[in-house]
Coordinates of C-alpha atoms (C1' of nucleotides) in Angstrom, one line a residue:
Chain T
X1 CA 57.0 -35.1 -99.9
X2 CA 55.5 -38.3 -101.2
X3 CA 58.6 -40.2 -101.0
X4 CA 58.4 -39.9 -97.2
X5 CA 56.5 -43.3 -96.8
X6 CA 58.7 -45.3 -99.2
X7 CA 62.0 -44.3 -97.6
X8 CA 60.6 -45.1 -94.2
X9 CA 59.8 -48.3 -95.4
X10 CA 63.2 -48.6 -97.0
X11 CA 64.7 -48.0 -93.9
X12 CA 63.1 -50.3 -91.7
X13 CA 61.8 -53.0 -94.4
X14 CA 58.5 -54.6 -94.6
X15 CA 58.2 -55.5 -91.2
X16 CA 58.3 -52.6 -88.5
X17 CA 59.7 -54.7 -85.6
X18 CA 58.2 -53.2 -82.9
X19 CA 55.1 -51.9 -84.3
X20 CA 52.9 -52.6 -81.1
X21 CA 54.9 -50.3 -79.1
X22 CA 55.2 -47.8 -81.6
X23 CA 51.7 -47.6 -81.9
X24 CA 51.4 -47.3 -78.0
X25 CA 53.8 -44.3 -78.1
X26 CA 52.3 -42.5 -81.0
X27 CA 48.8 -43.0 -79.4
X28 CA 50.2 -41.9 -76.0
X29 CA 51.5 -38.5 -78.1
X30 CA 48.3 -38.1 -79.8
X31 CA 46.3 -38.5 -76.8
X32 CA 48.2 -36.1 -74.8
X33 CA 47.4 -33.5 -77.7
X34 CA 43.9 -34.0 -78.6
X35 CA 42.6 -36.1 -75.8
X36 CA 41.4 -39.4 -76.1
X37 CA 38.4 -38.4 -78.2
X38 CA 40.3 -37.0 -80.8
X39 CA 42.6 -39.7 -81.0
X40 CA 42.5 -41.6 -84.2
X41 CA 43.9 -45.2 -85.0
X42 CA 44.6 -44.2 -88.6
X43 CA 46.5 -41.4 -87.3
X44 CA 48.6 -43.4 -85.0
X45 CA 49.6 -45.9 -88.0
X46 CA 50.6 -42.9 -90.0
X47 CA 52.6 -41.9 -87.2
X48 CA 54.4 -45.3 -87.2
X49 CA 54.7 -45.2 -90.8
X50 CA 52.4 -48.4 -91.6
X51 CA 49.2 -48.9 -93.4
X52 CA 45.8 -48.2 -91.5
X53 CA 45.3 -51.9 -91.3
X54 CA 48.2 -53.0 -89.7
X55 CA 47.3 -51.6 -86.4
X56 CA 44.8 -54.7 -86.4
X57 CA 47.3 -57.1 -86.0
X58 CA 48.3 -56.0 -82.5
X59 CA 44.9 -54.8 -81.3
X60 CA 41.5 -55.9 -82.0
X61 CA 40.3 -52.4 -82.4
X62 CA 40.7 -48.7 -81.2
X63 CA 39.2 -49.3 -77.9
X64 CA 41.6 -52.1 -77.3
X65 CA 44.6 -49.6 -78.0
X66 CA 43.1 -47.4 -75.4
X67 CA 42.7 -50.0 -72.8
X68 CA 45.9 -51.1 -73.2
X69 CA 47.0 -47.7 -72.3
X70 CA 44.8 -47.1 -69.7
X71 CA 46.1 -50.5 -68.3
X72 CA 49.7 -49.3 -68.3
X73 CA 48.5 -46.2 -67.0
X74 CA 47.1 -47.9 -64.1
X75 CA 50.4 -49.8 -63.6
X76 CA 52.4 -46.6 -63.6
X77 CA 50.2 -44.9 -61.3
X78 CA 50.4 -47.7 -58.7
X79 CA 54.0 -47.5 -59.1
X80 CA 54.2 -43.8 -58.5
X81 CA 51.8 -44.2 -55.6
X82 CA 53.8 -47.0 -54.0
X83 CA 57.0 -44.9 -54.2
X84 CA 55.3 -41.9 -52.7
X85 CA 54.0 -43.8 -49.8
X86 CA 57.3 -45.4 -49.1
X87 CA 55.8 -47.6 -46.4
X88 CA 54.9 -44.3 -44.3
X89 CA 58.3 -43.0 -43.8
X90 CA 59.3 -40.6 -42.5
X91 CA 55.9 -40.3 -40.5
X92 CA 52.5 -41.5 -42.0
X93 CA 50.8 -37.9 -42.2
X94 CA 53.7 -36.7 -44.2
X95 CA 53.9 -39.5 -46.5
X96 CA 50.0 -39.7 -47.1
X97 CA 50.3 -36.3 -48.2
X98 CA 53.2 -37.0 -50.5
X99 CA 50.8 -39.7 -51.8
X100 CA 48.4 -36.9 -52.6
X101 CA 50.8 -34.8 -54.1
X102 CA 52.0 -37.7 -56.2
X103 CA 48.3 -38.2 -57.6
X104 CA 48.3 -34.6 -58.8
X105 CA 52.0 -34.8 -60.3
X106 CA 50.6 -37.8 -62.3
X107 CA 47.6 -36.1 -63.5
X108 CA 49.5 -33.2 -64.4
X109 CA 52.9 -35.0 -65.9
X110 CA 50.9 -37.8 -67.9
X111 CA 48.1 -36.1 -69.2
X112 CA 47.7 -39.0 -71.9
X113 CA 47.6 -41.8 -69.0
X114 CA 45.3 -39.7 -67.0
X115 CA 43.1 -39.1 -69.8
X116 CA 43.0 -42.8 -70.8
X117 CA 42.4 -43.8 -67.1
X118 CA 39.8 -41.8 -66.1
X119 CA 38.5 -39.4 -69.0
X120 CA 38.2 -41.5 -72.0
X121 CA 34.7 -43.0 -71.1
X122 CA 36.2 -46.5 -71.2
X123 CA 34.1 -49.1 -69.3
X124 CA 36.8 -49.8 -67.0
X125 CA 34.7 -52.6 -65.1
X126 CA 33.9 -54.2 -68.3
X127 CA 37.8 -55.3 -68.7
X128 CA 38.9 -57.7 -66.0
X129 CA 42.3 -56.5 -66.3
X130 CA 42.0 -52.9 -66.2
X131 CA 39.2 -53.2 -63.3
X132 CA 42.1 -55.2 -61.7
X133 CA 44.9 -52.8 -62.3
X134 CA 42.8 -50.0 -61.2
X135 CA 41.8 -51.8 -58.0
X136 CA 45.8 -52.3 -57.3
X137 CA 46.4 -48.5 -57.9
X138 CA 43.4 -47.6 -55.2
X139 CA 45.1 -50.3 -53.1
X140 CA 47.9 -48.0 -52.6
X141 CA 45.6 -45.4 -51.1
X142 CA 43.2 -48.0 -49.3
X143 CA 46.8 -49.4 -47.4
X144 CA 48.2 -46.0 -46.5
X145 CA 44.4 -45.2 -45.2
X146 CA 44.5 -48.1 -43.2
X147 CA 47.8 -47.3 -41.5
X148 CA 46.6 -43.7 -40.9
X149 CA 43.3 -45.0 -39.1
X150 CA 45.3 -47.5 -37.0
X151 CA 46.8 -44.2 -35.5
X152 CA 43.5 -42.6 -34.6
X153 CA 43.7 -40.5 -31.5
X154 CA 43.1 -42.6 -28.2
X155 CA 39.4 -41.3 -27.2
X156 CA 37.9 -40.5 -30.7
X157 CA 36.1 -43.3 -32.6
X158 CA 38.0 -45.0 -35.4
X159 CA 37.2 -43.9 -38.8
X160 CA 36.9 -47.0 -41.0
X161 CA 40.1 -47.2 -43.5
X162 CA 38.0 -48.0 -46.6
X163 CA 36.0 -44.8 -46.2
X164 CA 38.9 -42.7 -45.4
X165 CA 40.4 -44.1 -48.6
X166 CA 37.5 -43.2 -50.7
X167 CA 37.4 -39.7 -49.3
X168 CA 41.1 -39.0 -50.1
X169 CA 40.8 -40.5 -53.3
X170 CA 37.7 -38.5 -54.3
X171 CA 39.6 -35.3 -53.1
X172 CA 42.6 -35.5 -55.1
X173 CA 40.6 -36.9 -58.2
X174 CA 38.3 -33.9 -58.0
X175 CA 41.2 -31.7 -57.6
X176 CA 43.3 -33.1 -60.1
X177 CA 40.0 -33.2 -62.6
X178 CA 39.0 -29.6 -62.0
X179 CA 42.2 -27.9 -61.6
X180 CA 45.3 -29.7 -62.5
X181 CA 44.9 -30.2 -66.2
X182 CA 43.7 -28.9 -69.4
X183 CA 42.1 -25.4 -69.8
X184 CA 40.0 -25.4 -66.5
X185 CA 43.7 -25.6 -64.8
X186 CA 43.6 -21.8 -66.1
X187 CA 41.0 -20.7 -63.8
X188 CA 42.5 -18.4 -61.5
X189 CA 42.9 -19.9 -58.1
X190 CA 44.0 -18.3 -55.1
X191 CA 46.2 -21.5 -54.4
X192 CA 48.1 -24.1 -56.6
X193 CA 46.6 -27.4 -57.1
X194 CA 48.7 -29.1 -54.8
X195 CA 48.4 -26.5 -52.2
X196 CA 44.9 -27.1 -52.5
X197 CA 44.8 -30.5 -52.1
X198 CA 47.2 -30.5 -49.1
X199 CA 45.1 -27.8 -47.2
X200 CA 42.2 -30.1 -48.3
X201 CA 43.6 -33.4 -46.6
X202 CA 44.9 -31.7 -43.5
X203 CA 41.5 -29.9 -42.8
X204 CA 40.0 -33.6 -43.3
X205 CA 42.4 -35.5 -41.2
X206 CA 42.0 -32.7 -38.6
X207 CA 38.3 -33.4 -38.6
X208 CA 38.9 -36.8 -37.7
X209 CA 40.8 -35.6 -34.9
X210 CA 44.4 -36.3 -36.3
X211 CA 47.3 -34.3 -35.1
X212 CA 48.7 -32.4 -38.3
X213 CA 51.1 -30.5 -36.4
X214 CA 50.7 -27.4 -38.6
X215 CA 47.4 -26.2 -37.1
X216 CA 45.8 -25.4 -34.1
X217 CA 44.8 -28.8 -32.5
X218 CA 48.3 -29.9 -32.4
X219 CA 49.5 -32.8 -30.0
X220 CA 51.6 -35.3 -31.6
X221 CA 50.6 -39.0 -30.8
X222 CA 53.4 -40.4 -33.0
X223 CA 57.4 -39.9 -33.0
X224 CA 58.0 -36.3 -34.2
X225 CA 58.5 -35.9 -37.8
X226 CA 61.9 -36.2 -39.1
X227 CA 63.2 -33.5 -41.0
X228 CA 61.8 -33.7 -44.8
X229 CA 63.8 -35.7 -47.0
X230 CA 63.6 -34.9 -50.5
X231 CA 60.3 -35.8 -51.9
X232 CA 59.1 -37.2 -55.3
X233 CA 59.6 -33.8 -57.3
X234 CA 56.3 -32.2 -57.0
X235 CA 56.7 -28.7 -57.0
X236 CA 55.8 -28.0 -53.3
X237 CA 58.2 -27.7 -50.8
X238 CA 58.1 -30.4 -48.7
X239 CA 56.7 -30.1 -45.3
X240 CA 54.0 -28.0 -46.8
X241 CA 52.9 -24.6 -45.8
X242 CA 54.3 -23.6 -42.1
X243 CA 51.5 -21.7 -40.4
X244 CA 48.6 -24.0 -40.9
X245 CA 46.9 -25.3 -44.3
X246 CA 45.7 -21.7 -44.9
X247 CA 48.8 -19.9 -44.2
X248 CA 49.6 -17.2 -46.9
X249 CA 51.9 -18.9 -49.5
X250 CA 55.3 -17.0 -48.7
Chain L
X1 CA 10.4 -49.4 -92.8
X2 CA 11.1 -47.0 -95.6
X3 CA 8.2 -45.1 -95.5
X4 CA 8.9 -43.8 -92.3
X5 CA 10.8 -41.2 -93.4
X6 CA 8.1 -40.2 -95.9
X7 CA 5.3 -40.3 -93.5
X8 CA 7.1 -38.1 -90.9
X9 CA 7.8 -35.7 -93.8
X10 CA 4.1 -35.7 -94.5
X11 CA 3.0 -35.2 -91.0
X12 CA 5.3 -32.1 -90.6
X13 CA 6.0 -30.8 -94.1
X14 CA 8.8 -29.7 -95.6
X15 CA 9.7 -27.7 -92.5
X16 CA 10.3 -29.2 -89.0
X17 CA 8.9 -26.2 -87.3
X18 CA 11.2 -26.7 -84.1
X19 CA 14.5 -28.6 -85.5
X20 CA 16.9 -26.9 -82.8
X21 CA 14.9 -28.2 -80.0
X22 CA 14.5 -31.3 -81.1
X23 CA 18.1 -31.7 -82.3
X24 CA 18.9 -30.5 -78.3
X25 CA 16.7 -33.3 -77.1
X26 CA 17.7 -35.9 -79.3
X27 CA 21.5 -35.2 -78.7
X28 CA 20.6 -35.4 -74.7
X29 CA 18.6 -38.9 -75.2
X30 CA 21.8 -40.0 -77.5
X31 CA 24.8 -38.7 -74.9
X32 CA 22.6 -40.3 -72.1
X33 CA 23.0 -43.5 -73.6
X34 CA 26.4 -43.5 -75.2
X35 CA 28.2 -41.0 -73.8
X36 CA 29.4 -37.5 -75.6
X37 CA 32.2 -39.2 -77.4
X38 CA 29.7 -41.8 -78.8
X39 CA 27.0 -39.1 -79.8
X40 CA 26.4 -38.4 -83.6
X41 CA 25.5 -35.3 -85.3
X42 CA 23.8 -38.0 -88.0
X43 CA 22.2 -39.6 -85.5
X44 CA 20.5 -36.7 -83.9
X45 CA 19.4 -35.5 -87.1
X46 CA 17.8 -38.8 -88.2
X47 CA 16.2 -38.9 -85.0
X48 CA 14.4 -35.8 -85.7
X49 CA 13.5 -37.0 -88.9
X50 CA 15.5 -34.4 -91.2
X51 CA 18.7 -34.8 -93.6
X52 CA 22.0 -34.9 -92.1
X53 CA 22.5 -31.2 -93.4
X54 CA 19.8 -29.9 -91.7
X55 CA 21.5 -29.3 -88.4
X56 CA 24.0 -27.2 -90.0
X57 CA 21.0 -24.5 -90.1
X58 CA 21.2 -24.5 -86.7
X59 CA 24.6 -25.1 -85.4
X60 CA 28.0 -24.4 -86.6
X61 CA 28.9 -28.0 -86.1
X62 CA 28.8 -30.9 -83.8
X63 CA 31.0 -29.0 -81.0
X64 CA 28.4 -26.1 -80.8
X65 CA 25.4 -28.5 -80.1
X66 CA 27.7 -30.1 -77.6
X67 CA 28.4 -26.6 -76.1
X68 CA 24.7 -25.5 -76.3
X69 CA 24.2 -28.6 -74.3
X70 CA 26.8 -28.0 -71.7
X71 CA 25.7 -24.3 -71.4
X72 CA 22.2 -25.3 -70.6
X73 CA 23.3 -28.0 -68.4
X74 CA 25.3 -25.2 -66.4
X75 CA 22.0 -23.1 -66.2
X76 CA 20.1 -25.9 -64.7
X77 CA 22.7 -27.1 -62.6
X78 CA 23.0 -23.5 -60.9
X79 CA 19.2 -23.7 -60.7
X80 CA 19.3 -26.9 -58.6
X81 CA 22.0 -25.8 -56.7
X82 CA 20.5 -22.5 -55.7
X83 CA 17.2 -24.3 -55.0
X84 CA 19.2 -26.7 -52.6
X85 CA 21.0 -23.9 -51.0
X86 CA 17.6 -22.2 -50.4
X87 CA 19.6 -19.1 -48.9
X88 CA 21.0 -21.0 -46.2
X89 CA 17.8 -22.2 -44.5
X90 CA 16.9 -23.8 -42.0
X91 CA 20.8 -23.4 -41.0
X92 CA 23.7 -22.8 -42.8
X93 CA 25.2 -26.2 -42.5
X94 CA 22.3 -28.2 -43.2
X95 CA 21.7 -26.2 -46.3
X96 CA 25.4 -26.8 -47.5
X97 CA 25.0 -30.6 -47.2
X98 CA 21.7 -30.4 -49.3
X99 CA 23.7 -28.2 -51.9
X100 CA 26.4 -31.3 -51.9
X101 CA 23.6 -33.7 -52.5
X102 CA 22.2 -31.7 -55.4
X103 CA 25.4 -31.9 -56.8
X104 CA 25.3 -35.5 -56.8
X105 CA 21.7 -35.8 -57.6
X106 CA 22.4 -33.6 -60.9
X107 CA 25.1 -36.0 -61.5
X108 CA 23.0 -39.0 -61.3
X109 CA 19.8 -37.9 -62.8
X110 CA 21.0 -35.5 -65.5
X111 CA 24.0 -38.0 -67.0
X112 CA 23.8 -36.2 -70.3
X113 CA 24.1 -32.8 -68.9
X114 CA 26.9 -33.9 -66.6
X115 CA 28.8 -35.6 -69.2
X116 CA 28.7 -32.6 -71.6
X117 CA 29.8 -30.4 -68.8
X118 CA 32.5 -32.3 -67.4
X119 CA 33.5 -35.3 -69.4
X120 CA 33.2 -34.1 -73.0
X121 CA 36.8 -32.6 -73.4
X122 CA 35.1 -29.5 -74.5
X123 CA 37.4 -26.7 -73.9
X124 CA 35.1 -24.6 -71.8
X125 CA 37.1 -21.7 -71.2
X126 CA 37.6 -21.0 -74.9
X127 CA 33.8 -20.3 -75.1
X128 CA 33.1 -17.1 -72.8
X129 CA 29.4 -18.0 -72.6
X130 CA 30.1 -21.5 -71.5
X131 CA 32.7 -20.3 -69.0
X132 CA 30.2 -17.5 -67.7
X133 CA 27.6 -20.3 -67.0
X134 CA 30.0 -22.4 -65.0
X135 CA 31.2 -19.6 -63.3
X136 CA 27.9 -18.7 -62.4
X137 CA 27.4 -22.4 -61.0
X138 CA 30.3 -22.5 -59.1
X139 CA 29.6 -19.0 -57.4
X140 CA 26.5 -20.4 -55.7
X141 CA 28.8 -22.8 -54.0
X142 CA 31.2 -19.8 -53.4
X143 CA 28.3 -17.7 -51.8
X144 CA 27.3 -20.7 -49.6
X145 CA 31.0 -21.0 -48.6
X146 CA 31.1 -17.3 -47.8
X147 CA 28.1 -17.7 -45.5
X148 CA 29.6 -20.7 -43.8
X149 CA 33.0 -18.7 -43.3
X150 CA 31.5 -16.2 -41.5
X151 CA 30.2 -18.8 -39.1
X152 CA 33.8 -19.6 -38.1
X153 CA 34.0 -20.1 -34.7
X154 CA 35.3 -17.5 -32.6
X155 CA 38.7 -18.2 -31.5
X156 CA 39.8 -20.4 -34.7
X157 CA 41.4 -18.7 -37.6
X158 CA 38.7 -18.1 -40.2
X159 CA 39.4 -19.8 -43.3
X160 CA 39.0 -18.5 -46.9
X161 CA 35.4 -18.6 -48.1
X162 CA 37.1 -19.2 -51.8
X163 CA 39.2 -22.2 -50.8
X164 CA 36.6 -23.9 -48.6
X165 CA 34.4 -23.2 -52.0
X166 CA 36.8 -25.0 -54.0
X167 CA 37.5 -27.7 -51.6
X168 CA 33.6 -28.6 -51.4
X169 CA 33.3 -28.6 -55.1
X170 CA 36.4 -31.0 -55.4
X171 CA 34.9 -33.3 -52.9
X172 CA 31.5 -33.2 -54.5
X173 CA 33.2 -33.6 -58.4
X174 CA 35.3 -36.3 -57.1
X175 CA 32.9 -38.5 -55.8
X176 CA 30.1 -37.7 -58.8
X177 CA 33.0 -38.7 -61.1
X178 CA 34.3 -41.8 -59.2
X179 CA 31.0 -43.4 -58.0
X180 CA 28.2 -41.6 -58.8
X181 CA 27.9 -42.7 -62.4
X182 CA 28.5 -45.0 -65.2
X183 CA 30.3 -48.0 -64.5
X184 CA 32.6 -47.1 -61.6
X185 CA 29.5 -46.7 -59.6
X186 CA 28.9 -50.5 -59.6
X187 CA 32.3 -50.6 -57.6
X188 CA 31.1 -51.7 -54.1
X189 CA 31.0 -49.4 -51.7
X190 CA 30.5 -49.6 -48.2
X191 CA 28.4 -46.5 -48.2
X192 CA 26.3 -44.8 -50.8
X193 CA 27.8 -41.9 -52.8
X194 CA 25.5 -39.5 -50.7
X195 CA 26.6 -41.0 -47.4
X196 CA 30.0 -40.8 -48.6
X197 CA 30.0 -37.1 -49.6
X198 CA 28.0 -36.3 -46.6
X199 CA 30.4 -37.7 -44.2
X200 CA 33.3 -36.1 -45.9
X201 CA 32.0 -32.6 -45.9
X202 CA 31.2 -33.3 -42.2
X203 CA 34.5 -34.2 -41.3
X204 CA 36.1 -31.5 -43.3
X205 CA 34.0 -28.9 -41.7
X206 CA 34.8 -30.3 -38.2
X207 CA 38.3 -30.0 -39.1
X208 CA 37.8 -26.2 -39.7
X209 CA 36.1 -26.4 -36.1
X210 CA 32.6 -25.9 -37.3
X211 CA 30.2 -27.3 -34.9
X212 CA 28.4 -30.1 -36.7
X213 CA 26.0 -31.2 -34.1
X214 CA 26.7 -34.8 -35.1
X215 CA 30.0 -35.8 -34.0
X216 CA 32.3 -35.6 -31.1
X217 CA 33.3 -31.8 -31.0
X218 CA 29.9 -30.4 -31.1
X219 CA 29.1 -26.9 -29.6
X220 CA 26.4 -24.7 -31.5
X221 CA 27.4 -21.3 -32.2
X222 CA 24.3 -21.0 -34.2
X223 CA 20.7 -21.1 -33.3
X224 CA 20.0 -24.8 -33.1
X225 CA 18.9 -26.4 -36.3
X226 CA 15.4 -26.6 -36.8
X227 CA 14.0 -30.3 -37.3
X228 CA 15.1 -31.4 -40.9
X229 CA 12.3 -30.4 -43.7
X230 CA 12.0 -32.7 -46.6
X231 CA 15.0 -31.9 -48.6
X232 CA 15.5 -32.3 -52.5
X233 CA 15.1 -36.0 -53.0
X234 CA 18.4 -37.7 -52.9
X235 CA 17.8 -41.0 -51.2
X236 CA 19.3 -39.9 -48.2
X237 CA 17.4 -39.6 -44.9
X238 CA 17.3 -35.8 -44.4
X239 CA 19.6 -35.0 -41.4
X240 CA 22.1 -37.5 -42.2
X241 CA 23.2 -40.5 -40.1
X242 CA 22.8 -39.7 -36.5
X243 CA 25.7 -40.6 -34.6
X244 CA 28.4 -39.1 -36.4
X245 CA 29.6 -39.5 -40.2
X246 CA 30.5 -42.7 -39.9
X247 CA 27.9 -44.1 -37.5
X248 CA 27.2 -47.8 -39.1
X249 CA 24.3 -47.2 -41.6
X250 CA 21.2 -48.7 -40.3
Chain E
dT1 C1' -2.5 -10.8 -103.2
dT2 C1' 1.9 -11.4 -104.7
dA3 C1' 7.0 -10.8 -105.8
dG4 C1' 10.6 -11.6 -103.6
dC5 C1' 13.8 -12.1 -99.6
dT6 C1' 15.1 -15.2 -95.9
dA7 C1' 15.2 -19.4 -93.4
dT8 C1' 15.2 -23.7 -93.3
dG9 C1' 15.4 -28.2 -95.6
dT10 C1' 17.3 -31.8 -99.2
dG11 C1' 20.4 -34.7 -102.3
dA12 C1' 24.7 -35.4 -103.8
dA13 C1' 29.5 -34.5 -103.3
dT14 C1' 34.1 -34.7 -100.7
dG15 C1' 37.3 -36.1 -97.4
dT16 C1' 38.3 -39.0 -93.4
dT17 C1' 37.6 -42.8 -90.2
dA18 C1' 36.9 -47.9 -88.6
dT19 C1' 37.2 -52.3 -89.9
dT20 C1' 37.2 -56.4 -92.9
dT21 C1' 39.4 -59.2 -96.4
dA22 C1' 42.2 -61.1 -99.9
dC23 C1' 46.6 -61.4 -100.8
dA24 C1' 52.1 -60.6 -99.8
dT25 C1' 56.1 -60.7 -97.6
dT26 C1' 59.3 -62.3 -93.7
dC27 C1' 61.0 -64.8 -89.8
dA28 C1' 61.9 -68.6 -87.2
dC29 C1' 62.9 -73.3 -87.5
dA30 C1' 62.2 -77.9 -88.5
Chain O
dT1 C1' 65.7 -74.9 -97.8
dG2 C1' 60.8 -75.5 -97.3
dT3 C1' 56.8 -74.3 -94.8
dG4 C1' 53.6 -72.4 -91.2
dA5 C1' 52.7 -68.5 -88.5
dA6 C1' 53.3 -63.4 -88.1
dT7 C1' 53.0 -59.4 -89.8
dG8 C1' 52.1 -56.0 -93.6
dT9 C1' 49.5 -54.1 -98.0
dA10 C1' 46.1 -52.5 -100.7
dA11 C1' 41.1 -52.3 -101.9
dA12 C1' 36.7 -52.2 -100.7
dT13 C1' 32.6 -51.3 -97.4
dA14 C1' 30.2 -48.1 -94.2
dA15 C1' 29.5 -44.3 -91.3
dC16 C1' 30.6 -39.8 -90.4
dA17 C1' 31.3 -34.5 -90.5
dT18 C1' 31.0 -30.9 -93.3
dT19 C1' 29.9 -27.8 -97.6
dC20 C1' 27.4 -26.7 -101.7
dA21 C1' 23.8 -25.9 -105.3
dC22 C1' 19.4 -26.1 -105.2
dA23 C1' 14.0 -26.7 -103.6
dT24 C1' 10.3 -24.9 -100.7
dA25 C1' 7.9 -22.2 -97.1
dG26 C1' 6.9 -18.4 -94.4
dC27 C1' 6.8 -13.4 -94.2
dT28 C1' 6.8 -8.7 -95.5
dA29 C1' 6.1 -4.9 -98.2
dA30 C1' 4.1 -2.8 -102.1

DNA sequence: TTAGCTATGTGAATGTTATTTACATTCACA
DNA sequence: TGTGAATGTAAATAACATTCACATAGCTAA
C-alpha cells in the first residue's frame, strides 16, 4: 500500500497543478461527511496526495480554507435564491415560496456549504468578504420581500419589507437547521420540511393580510396565478398543497 | 507561577473531591468563550487543577462531557420554558409570547448551553437520554400550542397543534441562531431579536385567525387579557409594542 | 484498628493535528 | 538558458485526545 503516494506523485509530478481547487473539493467532501468540526487540514492534504505542509501555500491556515468554502457557499446560495425568485414570476407569492423551498433545497443538497456557512462557528462578520457575500445572499430575500410588501392590500398597514425579509429568513433557517439536515431530520414529523416551511410562510403572509389564494381569506389583488411552471426541483409539487396550508397531504 | 499546581494540590489533597462538577463548570465557561469547537478537554482539566488524564475517570471522552452539558442544558431549557408558559396565565396568547421570549433569553443568557445543545454538531438522536431531554423541552412548546389550537376561532379550520408547535419552534430557533447570539447579532437590525420574534409570532397567529388584540383583525374570543404582569426579564416591555406588531418602536 | 477493595489521580507513553522552517523542484520568461 | 517566483517536501515544535501502569485516599468488613 505504501507505493500509493509515490505512484500518485509519479502520475502528477512534483507539482500538483491544481492543488487549491483540489483542496477545496476534498474539504467539501470531508465536511459533508464529518462536519466542519471534524474536518482536518491534514486529511484534505492527504486526500489531494500532497504533504501536510503543502496546503499552507494556498491558505493561511485551516480557517481560511473554511472561509473560502463559506464564501463560495454564499455565492452559490445567492445564485440559487436568485434563480428561484426568477424576478417574481409567475406571481410574487408563488415566486416567494419558491425561494423558501430553494433555501431548504440548498441546505439539504449542499450540506457542506451550509455547514461551513452557518454551523462552523466562523466569525462571519470578522471577514469583510464573507460578510459581503452573506449580505448579497440575504439581499435576494430582501428584494423579494420588497416586492411582496408593495403588494400589501389597500387598507392594511404596509409592513416594513426589511422586517418581512428577516422573518422569512428566520423561518427558513429555523426549519433548515432543525428539521432539514443531519440527525435531527430523522425526527418524525407530521409533514416534510418543505411542506412545513410552505405552510409557515403562507400562514405568515395571510397574517399580513396577503391573499394566499389557498386558504379561507382569499381575494386576489394580483393577476391570477399562471399555471405553475416547472420549478427548481425541490421535491414538492409546484403550487403547494391545495386545500390550504394544512390540508392533509394527499 | 509554577508553584500554582502544587499549591492547589496542597489545598485540596490528592483527590479533588468534586471533579466531575468542576469539569462541567470549567467546560461551560470555556464553551461560552470559545465555542464547543474550541473547547478542549485538556483545558478543562487544567482549569480544575488536575492532570489531563483525570477527566477520564468521569467521562468516557470529550464527547461525553459535551453530551452531559447538552443534557443539562435541555433540562434547564425545559424548566425555563415551563416557567415562562406558567400554565397559560394570564391568557394563552400572552403566555405563548412569553415562551418565545424565554427561548431567546435562554439562547442569549446561556450561550454555552445553547451552543452545546444546538451548535456543537452532537448527534442528538444517537444518545437516547439527550434525545429524550430534547423531546421534553419541545413538549412544553407543544403543550402550549395545544392550548392555543383549542382556542381557534369558531369558524376557521383548526390548525394541528403539532404543526403550530413546529412552526413556533422554527421561528424561535431561527431568530436565536441568526440574530440573537455571537457575531451575527451585531448585524444592524431594525429591531431587537425579541421584538422581531414577537412580531413574527403575532403575525403568524393572526394568519391562523387568532385574535391578537394588537392589530387590525381583533375580536377576542377569550376573556380580555389581564393587565400584563412582570414577565421573565427579557428586555422587552411586557405586552409588546402597542399599535400592532410593526408599530414603530418608541 | 486495619487489610484490602474501589474510586480517583498522576506521569509517561502513543498517535494525530496545526503550523513553521529550511531546503528542493519546477515554471515562466527575459 | 539562467534565474526568481511559485509550489512542494521533510523535519521539528507544540498542543491534544486517549491509554496504561502505578500511586493514593476513602471506606468497609473483619
